[in-house]
Amino acid sequence: MSDLNHFLDLDQIDSLTLRAIVDEGLAMKRGDAGTDKPLAGKTLAMIFEKPSTRTRVSFEVGMKQLGGDVVVLNAGDLQLGRGETVADTARVLSRYVDCIMMRTFSAENIREMSEHATVPVINGLTDASHPCQLMADVMAFEEHRGPIRGKVVAWSGDGNNMASSWIHAAAKFGFELRIACPPERSPDPALFAWAEQNGGKVTLTHDPEAAVAGADCVVTDTWVSMGDDTSNAHNQLAPFQVTETLMAKAKPDAVFMHCLPAHREEEVTSAVIDGPQSIVFDEAENRLHSQKAILHWCLA
């Protein structure tokens, strides 16, 4: 199945391809990306094992804007919940649709789906990564501050799936990434080793002010992801809240980013997320345009 254009994780796709997808997403947003119905007659199956607002709506609207159609399959609609394997689901869906997007808990499910599908598979989110969101985030940064290559991005918060995808993106797009997390909630050390082996400049600290100092962008995410243990997360992450005081340590023109949904007054204060440096709703909008470019690449 290696000849298929699966969009599974940023570390599995070369930098030039990712750059081209971001550029096409920007062109689509501007309305100058050529034909507007390149996926006419194509159907995307969307599998949701986790609740979704942005992923579901942006993929469905994006596919329809490109001329295609969608089939939405929630967890209760599928035989997966009654014991059918991911592999058999992949084989069956491949007979009906042209592409499969899966939003699931386990990265293993995405891997198994892609190994057995005969159509492209897109990672709509797992507990390990969220590559579609990162493509939208890179787009949003570049719309406001120009090329992200050579810039400094600071992450303050939980070392979750978004932090992992930011690590992949740092190596692929050539920016410096400083991650500030509690020791107990830091990303997998293997991710830092991968970044180093692939030319990425990624550092880990437990001091958010050190991470943010002079940064071009400050990023965070919810402290408790879907399905996570909540027993001590808030106590561990309280020092990593993004406040106006923390933002003031970054460059004066630094932007604030968050993939949403946000828990206001937890990982970020309302003064920051509603403030002049916040570009969170441009990020959310760019899920539509970046995923249209991803769909076009997968089905080209």
PDB file of C-alpha atoms in Angstrom:
ATOM      1  CA  MET A   1       0.000   0.000   0.000  1.00  0.00           C
ATOM      2  CA  SER A   2       3.066   2.233  -0.038  1.00  0.00           C
ATOM      3  CA  ASP A   3       2.030   3.862  -3.301  1.00  0.00           C
ATOM      4  CA  LEU A   4      -0.999   5.440  -1.631  1.00  0.00           C
ATOM      5  CA  ASN A   5      -0.817   8.982  -0.306  1.00  0.00           C
ATOM      6  CA  HIS A   6      -1.739   8.296   3.325  1.00  0.00           C
ATOM      7  CA  PHE A   7      -1.635  11.346   5.623  1.00  0.00           C
ATOM      8  CA  LEU A   8      -0.805   9.604   8.898  1.00  0.00           C
ATOM      9  CA  ASP A   9       1.844  11.682  10.681  1.00  0.00           C
ATOM     10  CA  LEU A  10       4.146  14.551   9.759  1.00  0.00           C
ATOM     11  CA  ASP A  11       7.267  12.478  10.439  1.00  0.00           C
ATOM     12  CA  GLN A  12       6.221  10.062   7.663  1.00  0.00           C
ATOM     13  CA  ILE A  13       5.952  12.711   4.920  1.00  0.00           C
ATOM     14  CA  ASP A  14       8.879  14.573   3.372  1.00  0.00           C
ATOM     15  CA  SER A  15       9.340  18.291   4.010  1.00  0.00           C
ATOM     16  CA  LEU A  16       8.819  19.360   0.398  1.00  0.00           C
ATOM     17  CA  THR A  17       5.450  17.611   0.253  1.00  0.00           C
ATOM     18  CA  LEU A  18       4.314  19.173   3.522  1.00  0.00           C
ATOM     19  CA  ARG A  19       5.469  22.585   2.275  1.00  0.00           C
ATOM     20  CA  ALA A  20       3.496  22.117  -0.935  1.00  0.00           C
ATOM     21  CA  ILE A  21       0.353  21.128   0.984  1.00  0.00           C
ATOM     22  CA  VAL A  22       0.585  24.234   3.200  1.00  0.00           C
ATOM     23  CA  ASP A  23       1.123  26.434   0.157  1.00  0.00           C
ATOM     24  CA  GLU A  24      -1.874  24.909  -1.616  1.00  0.00           C
ATOM     25  CA  GLY A  25      -3.993  25.412   1.486  1.00  0.00           C
ATOM     26  CA  LEU A  26      -3.014  29.083   1.532  1.00  0.00           C
ATOM     27  CA  ALA A  27      -3.801  29.361  -2.181  1.00  0.00           C
ATOM     28  CA  MET A  28      -7.182  27.695  -1.660  1.00  0.00           C
ATOM     29  CA  LYS A  29      -7.982  30.169   1.091  1.00  0.00           C
ATOM     30  CA  ARG A  30      -7.083  33.068  -1.218  1.00  0.00           C
ATOM     31  CA  GLY A  31      -9.239  31.536  -3.954  1.00  0.00           C
ATOM     32  CA  ASP A  32      -6.453  31.187  -6.510  1.00  0.00           C
ATOM     33  CA  ALA A  33      -5.779  27.432  -6.440  1.00  0.00           C
ATOM     34  CA  GLY A  34      -7.153  26.612  -9.888  1.00  0.00           C
ATOM     35  CA  THR A  35     -10.150  24.376 -10.419  1.00  0.00           C
ATOM     36  CA  ASP A  36     -12.506  24.419  -7.477  1.00  0.00           C
ATOM     37  CA  LYS A  37     -14.056  20.942  -7.965  1.00  0.00           C
ATOM     38  CA  PRO A  38     -11.067  18.577  -8.284  1.00  0.00           C
ATOM     39  CA  LEU A  39     -12.709  15.854  -6.176  1.00  0.00           C
ATOM     40  CA  ALA A  40     -16.029  15.653  -8.030  1.00  0.00           C
ATOM     41  CA  GLY A  41     -17.397  12.108  -7.769  1.00  0.00           C
ATOM     42  CA  LYS A  42     -15.140  11.186  -4.817  1.00  0.00           C
ATOM     43  CA  THR A  43     -16.435  10.112  -1.390  1.00  0.00           C
ATOM     44  CA  LEU A  44     -14.715  10.414   1.984  1.00  0.00           C
ATOM     45  CA  ALA A  45     -15.668   8.109   4.888  1.00  0.00           C
ATOM     46  CA  MET A  46     -15.173   9.801   8.266  1.00  0.00           C
ATOM     47  CA  ILE A  47     -14.866   7.526  11.314  1.00  0.00           C
ATOM     48  CA  PHE A  48     -15.306   9.146  14.728  1.00  0.00           C
ATOM     49  CA  GLU A  49     -14.456   7.200  17.867  1.00  0.00           C
ATOM     50  CA  LYS A  50     -14.051  10.539  19.687  1.00  0.00           C
ATOM     51  CA  PRO A  51     -16.408  13.548  19.725  1.00  0.00           C
ATOM     52  CA  SER A  52     -15.573  16.300  17.265  1.00  0.00           C
ATOM     53  CA  THR A  53     -16.608  19.791  16.242  1.00  0.00           C
ATOM     54  CA  ARG A  54     -13.812  21.256  14.097  1.00  0.00           C
ATOM     55  CA  THR A  55     -12.621  17.990  12.531  1.00  0.00           C
ATOM     56  CA  ARG A  56     -16.080  16.851  11.474  1.00  0.00           C
ATOM     57  CA  VAL A  57     -17.360  20.166  10.132  1.00  0.00           C
ATOM     58  CA  SER A  58     -14.130  21.227   8.409  1.00  0.00           C
ATOM     59  CA  PHE A  59     -13.651  17.876   6.633  1.00  0.00           C
ATOM     60  CA  GLU A  60     -17.306  17.677   5.584  1.00  0.00           C
ATOM     61  CA  VAL A  61     -17.484  21.249   4.300  1.00  0.00           C
ATOM     62  CA  GLY A  62     -14.044  20.985   2.686  1.00  0.00           C
ATOM     63  CA  MET A  63     -14.885  17.773   0.825  1.00  0.00           C
ATOM     64  CA  LYS A  64     -18.118  19.289  -0.475  1.00  0.00           C
ATOM     65  CA  GLN A  65     -16.365  22.505  -1.548  1.00  0.00           C
ATOM     66  CA  LEU A  66     -13.987  20.344  -3.600  1.00  0.00           C
ATOM     67  CA  GLY A  67     -16.948  18.677  -5.319  1.00  0.00           C
ATOM     68  CA  GLY A  68     -16.966  15.433  -3.325  1.00  0.00           C
ATOM     69  CA  ASP A  69     -19.246  13.860  -0.725  1.00  0.00           C
ATOM     70  CA  VAL A  70     -18.885  12.321   2.736  1.00  0.00           C
ATOM     71  CA  VAL A  71     -20.210   9.437   4.819  1.00  0.00           C
ATOM     72  CA  VAL A  72     -20.070  10.003   8.592  1.00  0.00           C
ATOM     73  CA  LEU A  73     -19.629   6.928  10.800  1.00  0.00           C
ATOM     74  CA  ASN A  74     -19.796   7.376  14.556  1.00  0.00           C
ATOM     75  CA  ALA A  75     -18.544   4.662  16.898  1.00  0.00           C
ATOM     76  CA  GLY A  76     -22.041   3.300  17.443  1.00  0.00           C
ATOM     77  CA  ASP A  77     -22.681   3.037  13.696  1.00  0.00           C
ATOM     78  CA  LEU A  78     -19.856   0.583  13.050  1.00  0.00           C
ATOM     79  CA  GLN A  79     -19.289  -3.114  13.618  1.00  0.00           C
ATOM     80  CA  LEU A  80     -15.942  -2.194  15.190  1.00  0.00           C
ATOM     81  CA  GLY A  81     -17.738  -1.835  18.492  1.00  0.00           C
ATOM     82  CA  ARG A  82     -19.076  -5.392  18.146  1.00  0.00           C
ATOM     83  CA  GLY A  83     -15.782  -7.034  17.436  1.00  0.00           C
ATOM     84  CA  GLU A  84     -15.065  -6.490  13.741  1.00  0.00           C
ATOM     85  CA  THR A  85     -11.400  -5.805  13.252  1.00  0.00           C
ATOM     86  CA  VAL A  86      -9.972  -2.535  11.992  1.00  0.00           C
ATOM     87  CA  ALA A  87      -8.402  -4.507   9.145  1.00  0.00           C
ATOM     88  CA  ASP A  88     -11.733  -5.904   7.961  1.00  0.00           C
ATOM     89  CA  THR A  89     -13.361  -2.485   8.286  1.00  0.00           C
ATOM     90  CA  ALA A  90     -10.566  -1.045   6.139  1.00  0.00           C
ATOM     91  CA  ARG A  91     -11.034  -3.723   3.477  1.00  0.00           C
ATOM     92  CA  VAL A  92     -14.814  -3.200   3.305  1.00  0.00           C
ATOM     93  CA  LEU A  93     -14.802   0.610   3.312  1.00  0.00           C
ATOM     94  CA  SER A  94     -12.168   0.601   0.565  1.00  0.00           C
ATOM     95  CA  ARG A  95     -14.731  -1.094  -1.717  1.00  0.00           C
ATOM     96  CA  TYR A  96     -17.158   1.812  -1.229  1.00  0.00           C
ATOM     97  CA  VAL A  97     -15.237   5.085  -0.774  1.00  0.00           C
ATOM     98  CA  ASP A  98     -12.185   6.870  -2.148  1.00  0.00           C
ATOM     99  CA  CYS A  99     -10.587   8.003   1.129  1.00  0.00           C
ATOM    100  CA  ILE A 100     -10.934   7.287   4.870  1.00  0.00           C
ATOM    101  CA  MET A 101     -10.450   9.809   7.699  1.00  0.00           C
ATOM    102  CA  MET A 102     -10.275   8.290  11.187  1.00  0.00           C
ATOM    103  CA  ARG A 103     -10.415  10.094  14.552  1.00  0.00           C
ATOM    104  CA  THR A 104      -9.585   7.507  17.162  1.00  0.00           C
ATOM    105  CA  PHE A 105      -7.883   6.858  20.477  1.00  0.00           C
ATOM    106  CA  SER A 106      -5.106   4.530  19.412  1.00  0.00           C
ATOM    107  CA  ALA A 107      -2.392   5.282  16.878  1.00  0.00           C
ATOM    108  CA  GLU A 108      -2.361   1.528  16.279  1.00  0.00           C
ATOM    109  CA  ASN A 109      -5.875   1.795  14.800  1.00  0.00           C
ATOM    110  CA  ILE A 110      -4.675   4.326  12.221  1.00  0.00           C
ATOM    111  CA  ARG A 111      -1.669   2.160  11.373  1.00  0.00           C
ATOM    112  CA  GLU A 112      -3.835  -0.941  10.954  1.00  0.00           C
ATOM    113  CA  MET A 113      -6.397   0.964   8.879  1.00  0.00           C
ATOM    114  CA  SER A 114      -3.694   2.234   6.511  1.00  0.00           C
ATOM    115  CA  GLU A 115      -2.057  -1.196   6.194  1.00  0.00           C
ATOM    116  CA  HIS A 116      -5.272  -2.846   5.043  1.00  0.00           C
ATOM    117  CA  ALA A 117      -7.087  -0.061   3.177  1.00  0.00           C
ATOM    118  CA  THR A 118      -6.703   0.189  -0.576  1.00  0.00           C
ATOM    119  CA  VAL A 119      -7.576   3.911  -0.476  1.00  0.00           C
ATOM    120  CA  PRO A 120      -5.715   6.781   1.266  1.00  0.00           C
ATOM    121  CA  VAL A 121      -6.165   7.093   5.047  1.00  0.00           C
ATOM    122  CA  ILE A 122      -5.992  10.389   6.963  1.00  0.00           C
ATOM    123  CA  ASN A 123      -5.187  10.686  10.668  1.00  0.00           C
ATOM    124  CA  GLY A 124      -7.932  12.955  12.028  1.00  0.00           C
ATOM    125  CA  LEU A 125      -6.437  12.701  15.561  1.00  0.00           C
ATOM    126  CA  THR A 126      -5.149  10.007  17.888  1.00  0.00           C
ATOM    127  CA  ASP A 127      -3.888  10.107  21.452  1.00  0.00           C
ATOM    128  CA  ALA A 128      -0.377  10.262  19.976  1.00  0.00           C
ATOM    129  CA  SER A 129      -0.640  12.986  17.326  1.00  0.00           C
ATOM    130  CA  HIS A 130      -2.796  15.523  15.501  1.00  0.00           C
ATOM    131  CA  PRO A 131      -1.062  16.245  12.180  1.00  0.00           C
ATOM    132  CA  CYS A 132      -3.991  17.957  10.409  1.00  0.00           C
ATOM    133  CA  GLN A 133      -4.139  20.573  13.162  1.00  0.00           C
ATOM    134  CA  LEU A 134      -0.419  21.304  12.746  1.00  0.00           C
ATOM    135  CA  MET A 135      -0.853  22.010   9.065  1.00  0.00           C
ATOM    136  CA  ALA A 136      -3.535  24.566   9.947  1.00  0.00           C
ATOM    137  CA  ASP A 137      -1.307  26.031  12.668  1.00  0.00           C
ATOM    138  CA  VAL A 138       1.633  26.532  10.296  1.00  0.00           C
ATOM    139  CA  MET A 139      -0.721  28.217   7.842  1.00  0.00           C
ATOM    140  CA  ALA A 140      -2.036  30.564  10.540  1.00  0.00           C
ATOM    141  CA  PHE A 141       1.425  31.550  11.746  1.00  0.00           C
ATOM    142  CA  GLU A 142       2.649  32.266   8.215  1.00  0.00           C
ATOM    143  CA  GLU A 143      -0.427  34.356   7.408  1.00  0.00           C
ATOM    144  CA  HIS A 144       0.417  36.649  10.333  1.00  0.00           C
ATOM    145  CA  ARG A 145       4.196  36.532  10.630  1.00  0.00           C
ATOM    146  CA  GLY A 146       5.589  35.186   7.352  1.00  0.00           C
ATOM    147  CA  PRO A 147       7.666  32.032   6.864  1.00  0.00           C
ATOM    148  CA  ILE A 148       7.903  29.912  10.007  1.00  0.00           C
ATOM    149  CA  ARG A 149      11.375  28.635   9.080  1.00  0.00           C
ATOM    150  CA  GLY A 150      13.918  30.063  11.535  1.00  0.00           C
ATOM    151  CA  LYS A 151      11.285  31.355  13.967  1.00  0.00           C
ATOM    152  CA  VAL A 152      10.928  30.357  17.636  1.00  0.00           C
ATOM    153  CA  VAL A 153       7.792  28.607  18.904  1.00  0.00           C
ATOM    154  CA  ALA A 154       7.256  28.046  22.651  1.00  0.00           C
ATOM    155  CA  TRP A 155       4.921  25.373  24.000  1.00  0.00           C
ATOM    156  CA  SER A 156       3.723  25.727  27.604  1.00  0.00           C
ATOM    157  CA  GLY A 157       1.535  22.976  29.033  1.00  0.00           C
ATOM    158  CA  ASP A 158       0.867  19.274  28.765  1.00  0.00           C
ATOM    159  CA  GLY A 159       3.181  17.143  26.640  1.00  0.00           C
ATOM    160  CA  ASN A 160       0.224  15.686  24.774  1.00  0.00           C
ATOM    161  CA  ASN A 161      -0.524  14.681  21.175  1.00  0.00           C
ATOM    162  CA  MET A 162      -0.395  18.308  20.017  1.00  0.00           C
ATOM    163  CA  ALA A 163       3.039  18.791  21.574  1.00  0.00           C
ATOM    164  CA  SER A 164       4.187  15.650  19.780  1.00  0.00           C
ATOM    165  CA  SER A 165       2.981  16.947  16.414  1.00  0.00           C
ATOM    166  CA  TRP A 166       4.667  20.311  17.066  1.00  0.00           C
ATOM    167  CA  ILE A 167       7.932  18.358  17.524  1.00  0.00           C
ATOM    168  CA  HIS A 168       7.415  16.678  14.142  1.00  0.00           C
ATOM    169  CA  ALA A 169       6.592  20.049  12.572  1.00  0.00           C
ATOM    170  CA  ALA A 170       9.702  21.746  13.974  1.00  0.00           C
ATOM    171  CA  ALA A 171      11.964  19.319  12.131  1.00  0.00           C
ATOM    172  CA  LYS A 172       9.912  19.314   8.936  1.00  0.00           C
ATOM    173  CA  PHE A 173       9.398  23.093   8.666  1.00  0.00           C
ATOM    174  CA  GLY A 174      12.727  24.238  10.157  1.00  0.00           C
ATOM    175  CA  PHE A 175      11.768  26.288  13.214  1.00  0.00           C
ATOM    176  CA  GLU A 176      13.053  26.194  16.798  1.00  0.00           C
ATOM    177  CA  LEU A 177      10.669  24.630  19.310  1.00  0.00           C
ATOM    178  CA  ARG A 178      10.988  25.053  23.067  1.00  0.00           C
ATOM    179  CA  ILE A 179       8.690  22.826  25.106  1.00  0.00           C
ATOM    180  CA  ALA A 180       7.885  23.656  28.733  1.00  0.00           C
ATOM    181  CA  CYS A 181       6.093  20.829  30.576  1.00  0.00           C
ATOM    182  CA  PRO A 182       5.993  19.363  34.074  1.00  0.00           C
ATOM    183  CA  PRO A 183       8.484  16.498  34.329  1.00  0.00           C
ATOM    184  CA  GLU A 184       5.617  14.037  34.804  1.00  0.00           C
ATOM    185  CA  ARG A 185       3.831  15.171  31.632  1.00  0.00           C
ATOM    186  CA  SER A 186       6.680  15.652  29.173  1.00  0.00           C
ATOM    187  CA  PRO A 187       6.556  14.174  25.655  1.00  0.00           C
ATOM    188  CA  ASP A 188       8.133  10.806  24.905  1.00  0.00           C
ATOM    189  CA  PRO A 189      11.944  11.183  24.914  1.00  0.00           C
ATOM    190  CA  ALA A 190      12.000   9.247  21.637  1.00  0.00           C
ATOM    191  CA  LEU A 191      10.395  12.251  19.950  1.00  0.00           C
ATOM    192  CA  PHE A 192      13.302  14.492  20.937  1.00  0.00           C
ATOM    193  CA  ALA A 193      15.760  11.901  19.687  1.00  0.00           C
ATOM    194  CA  TRP A 194      13.871  11.698  16.382  1.00  0.00           C
ATOM    195  CA  ALA A 195      13.934  15.493  16.045  1.00  0.00           C
ATOM    196  CA  GLU A 196      17.671  15.613  16.646  1.00  0.00           C
ATOM    197  CA  GLN A 197      18.306  12.865  14.094  1.00  0.00           C
ATOM    198  CA  ASN A 198      16.237  14.789  11.552  1.00  0.00           C
ATOM    199  CA  GLY A 199      17.827  18.201  12.005  1.00  0.00           C
ATOM    200  CA  GLY A 200      15.183  19.609  14.331  1.00  0.00           C
ATOM    201  CA  LYS A 201      16.038  22.144  17.046  1.00  0.00           C
ATOM    202  CA  VAL A 202      13.753  21.060  19.887  1.00  0.00           C
ATOM    203  CA  THR A 203      14.471  21.582  23.581  1.00  0.00           C
ATOM    204  CA  LEU A 204      12.654  20.613  26.780  1.00  0.00           C
ATOM    205  CA  THR A 205      12.455  22.736  29.912  1.00  0.00           C
ATOM    206  CA  HIS A 206      10.280  22.777  33.004  1.00  0.00           C
ATOM    207  CA  ASP A 207      10.402  26.593  33.189  1.00  0.00           C
ATOM    208  CA  PRO A 208       7.726  28.261  31.008  1.00  0.00           C
ATOM    209  CA  GLU A 209       9.374  31.692  31.216  1.00  0.00           C
ATOM    210  CA  ALA A 210      12.618  30.255  29.848  1.00  0.00           C
ATOM    211  CA  ALA A 211      10.731  28.640  26.968  1.00  0.00           C
ATOM    212  CA  VAL A 212       8.784  31.763  26.071  1.00  0.00           C
ATOM    213  CA  ALA A 213      11.654  34.289  26.311  1.00  0.00           C
ATOM    214  CA  GLY A 214      11.935  36.055  22.954  1.00  0.00           C
ATOM    215  CA  ALA A 215       9.629  33.608  21.168  1.00  0.00           C
ATOM    216  CA  ASP A 216       7.689  34.474  18.016  1.00  0.00           C
ATOM    217  CA  CYS A 217       4.763  32.267  18.989  1.00  0.00           C
ATOM    218  CA  VAL A 218       3.347  30.872  22.240  1.00  0.00           C
ATOM    219  CA  VAL A 219       1.213  27.708  22.060  1.00  0.00           C
ATOM    220  CA  THR A 220      -0.742  25.643  24.523  1.00  0.00           C
ATOM    221  CA  ASP A 221      -3.577  23.110  24.641  1.00  0.00           C
ATOM    222  CA  THR A 222      -6.130  21.863  27.120  1.00  0.00           C
ATOM    223  CA  TRP A 223      -4.647  20.315  30.238  1.00  0.00           C
ATOM    224  CA  VAL A 224      -6.828  17.215  30.176  1.00  0.00           C
ATOM    225  CA  SER A 225      -7.304  15.571  26.800  1.00  0.00           C
ATOM    226  CA  MET A 226     -10.246  13.280  26.079  1.00  0.00           C
ATOM    227  CA  GLY A 227      -9.823  10.020  27.949  1.00  0.00           C
ATOM    228  CA  ASP A 228      -6.887  11.203  30.084  1.00  0.00           C
ATOM    229  CA  ASP A 229      -6.525  10.657  33.814  1.00  0.00           C
ATOM    230  CA  THR A 230      -7.506  13.895  35.554  1.00  0.00           C
ATOM    231  CA  SER A 231      -6.277  13.022  39.031  1.00  0.00           C
ATOM    232  CA  ASN A 232      -3.373  15.467  39.313  1.00  0.00           C
ATOM    233  CA  ALA A 233      -3.089  17.228  35.977  1.00  0.00           C
ATOM    234  CA  HIS A 234      -4.339  20.602  37.167  1.00  0.00           C
ATOM    235  CA  ASN A 235      -1.914  20.810  40.061  1.00  0.00           C
ATOM    236  CA  GLN A 236       1.004  19.801  37.862  1.00  0.00           C
ATOM    237  CA  LEU A 237       0.117  22.192  35.036  1.00  0.00           C
ATOM    238  CA  ALA A 238      -0.977  25.295  36.968  1.00  0.00           C
ATOM    239  CA  PRO A 239       2.488  26.958  36.679  1.00  0.00           C
ATOM    240  CA  PHE A 240       2.304  26.554  32.881  1.00  0.00           C
ATOM    241  CA  GLN A 241      -0.866  28.623  32.358  1.00  0.00           C
ATOM    242  CA  VAL A 242      -0.457  31.179  29.562  1.00  0.00           C
ATOM    243  CA  THR A 243      -1.168  34.575  31.099  1.00  0.00           C
ATOM    244  CA  GLU A 244      -0.531  38.146  29.994  1.00  0.00           C
ATOM    245  CA  THR A 245       2.553  38.079  32.216  1.00  0.00           C
ATOM    246  CA  LEU A 246       3.920  35.022  30.431  1.00  0.00           C
ATOM    247  CA  MET A 247       3.074  36.438  26.980  1.00  0.00           C
ATOM    248  CA  ALA A 248       5.022  39.582  27.899  1.00  0.00           C
ATOM    249  CA  LYS A 249       8.201  37.452  28.018  1.00  0.00           C
ATOM    250  CA  ALA A 250       7.832  36.667  24.296  1.00  0.00           C
ATOM    251  CA  LYS A 251       8.548  39.121  21.490  1.00  0.00           C
ATOM    252  CA  PRO A 252       6.193  42.128  21.460  1.00  0.00           C
ATOM    253  CA  ASP A 253       4.653  40.933  18.199  1.00  0.00           C
ATOM    254  CA  ALA A 254       4.431  37.258  19.207  1.00  0.00           C
ATOM    255  CA  VAL A 255       1.210  35.458  18.392  1.00  0.00           C
ATOM    256  CA  PHE A 256      -0.755  33.158  20.686  1.00  0.00           C
ATOM    257  CA  MET A 257      -2.112  29.872  19.332  1.00  0.00           C
ATOM    258  CA  HIS A 258      -4.415  27.156  20.710  1.00  0.00           C
ATOM    259  CA  CYS A 259      -6.057  24.351  18.726  1.00  0.00           C
ATOM    260  CA  LEU A 260      -9.350  24.613  20.704  1.00  0.00           C
ATOM    261  CA  PRO A 261     -11.484  23.742  22.547  1.00  0.00           C
ATOM    262  CA  ALA A 262     -10.014  25.968  25.246  1.00  0.00           C
ATOM    263  CA  HIS A 263     -10.700  25.767  28.950  1.00  0.00           C
ATOM    264  CA  ARG A 264     -10.515  29.438  29.819  1.00  0.00           C
ATOM    265  CA  GLU A 265      -8.728  30.335  33.058  1.00  0.00           C
ATOM    266  CA  GLU A 266      -7.079  26.913  33.056  1.00  0.00           C
ATOM    267  CA  GLU A 267      -4.391  26.556  30.370  1.00  0.00           C
ATOM    268  CA  VAL A 268      -4.967  30.153  29.154  1.00  0.00           C
ATOM    269  CA  THR A 269      -6.593  33.251  30.543  1.00  0.00           C
ATOM    270  CA  SER A 270      -9.436  34.964  28.703  1.00  0.00           C
ATOM    271  CA  ALA A 271      -7.288  38.100  28.514  1.00  0.00           C
ATOM    272  CA  VAL A 272      -4.801  36.209  26.310  1.00  0.00           C
ATOM    273  CA  ILE A 273      -7.124  34.124  24.150  1.00  0.00           C
ATOM    274  CA  ASP A 274      -9.338  37.165  23.488  1.00  0.00           C
ATOM    275  CA  GLY A 275      -6.398  39.561  23.297  1.00  0.00           C
ATOM    276  CA  PRO A 276      -4.771  41.245  20.296  1.00  0.00           C
ATOM    277  CA  GLN A 277      -2.013  38.623  19.970  1.00  0.00           C
ATOM    278  CA  SER A 278      -4.409  35.682  19.697  1.00  0.00           C
ATOM    279  CA  ILE A 279      -4.929  34.078  16.266  1.00  0.00           C
ATOM    280  CA  VAL A 280      -6.845  31.039  17.514  1.00  0.00           C
ATOM    281  CA  PHE A 281      -9.864  31.517  15.270  1.00  0.00           C
ATOM    282  CA  ASP A 282      -7.696  31.855  12.170  1.00  0.00           C
ATOM    283  CA  GLU A 283      -6.193  28.517  13.228  1.00  0.00           C
ATOM    284  CA  ALA A 284      -9.674  27.044  13.480  1.00  0.00           C
ATOM    285  CA  GLU A 285     -10.654  28.405  10.058  1.00  0.00           C
ATOM    286  CA  ASN A 286      -7.502  27.008   8.525  1.00  0.00           C
ATOM    287  CA  ARG A 287      -8.524  23.463   9.403  1.00  0.00           C
ATOM    288  CA  LEU A 288     -10.896  23.834   6.442  1.00  0.00           C
ATOM    289  CA  HIS A 289      -8.311  25.062   3.962  1.00  0.00           C
ATOM    290  CA  SER A 290      -5.387  22.887   5.052  1.00  0.00           C
ATOM    291  CA  GLN A 291      -7.533  19.747   5.016  1.00  0.00           C
ATOM    292  CA  LYS A 292      -8.814  20.586   1.539  1.00  0.00           C
ATOM    293  CA  ALA A 293      -5.171  20.630   0.448  1.00  0.00           C
ATOM    294  CA  ILE A 294      -4.539  17.337   2.289  1.00  0.00           C
ATOM    295  CA  LEU A 295      -7.566  15.720   0.612  1.00  0.00           C
ATOM    296  CA  HIS A 296      -6.401  16.963  -2.776  1.00  0.00           C
ATOM    297  CA  TRP A 297      -2.921  15.510  -2.190  1.00  0.00           C
ATOM    298  CA  CYS A 298      -4.321  12.183  -0.959  1.00  0.00           C
ATOM    299  CA  LEU A 299      -6.650  11.824  -3.942  1.00  0.00           C
ATOM    300  CA  ALA A 300      -4.522  13.396  -6.659  1.00  0.00           C
TER     301      ALA A 300
END
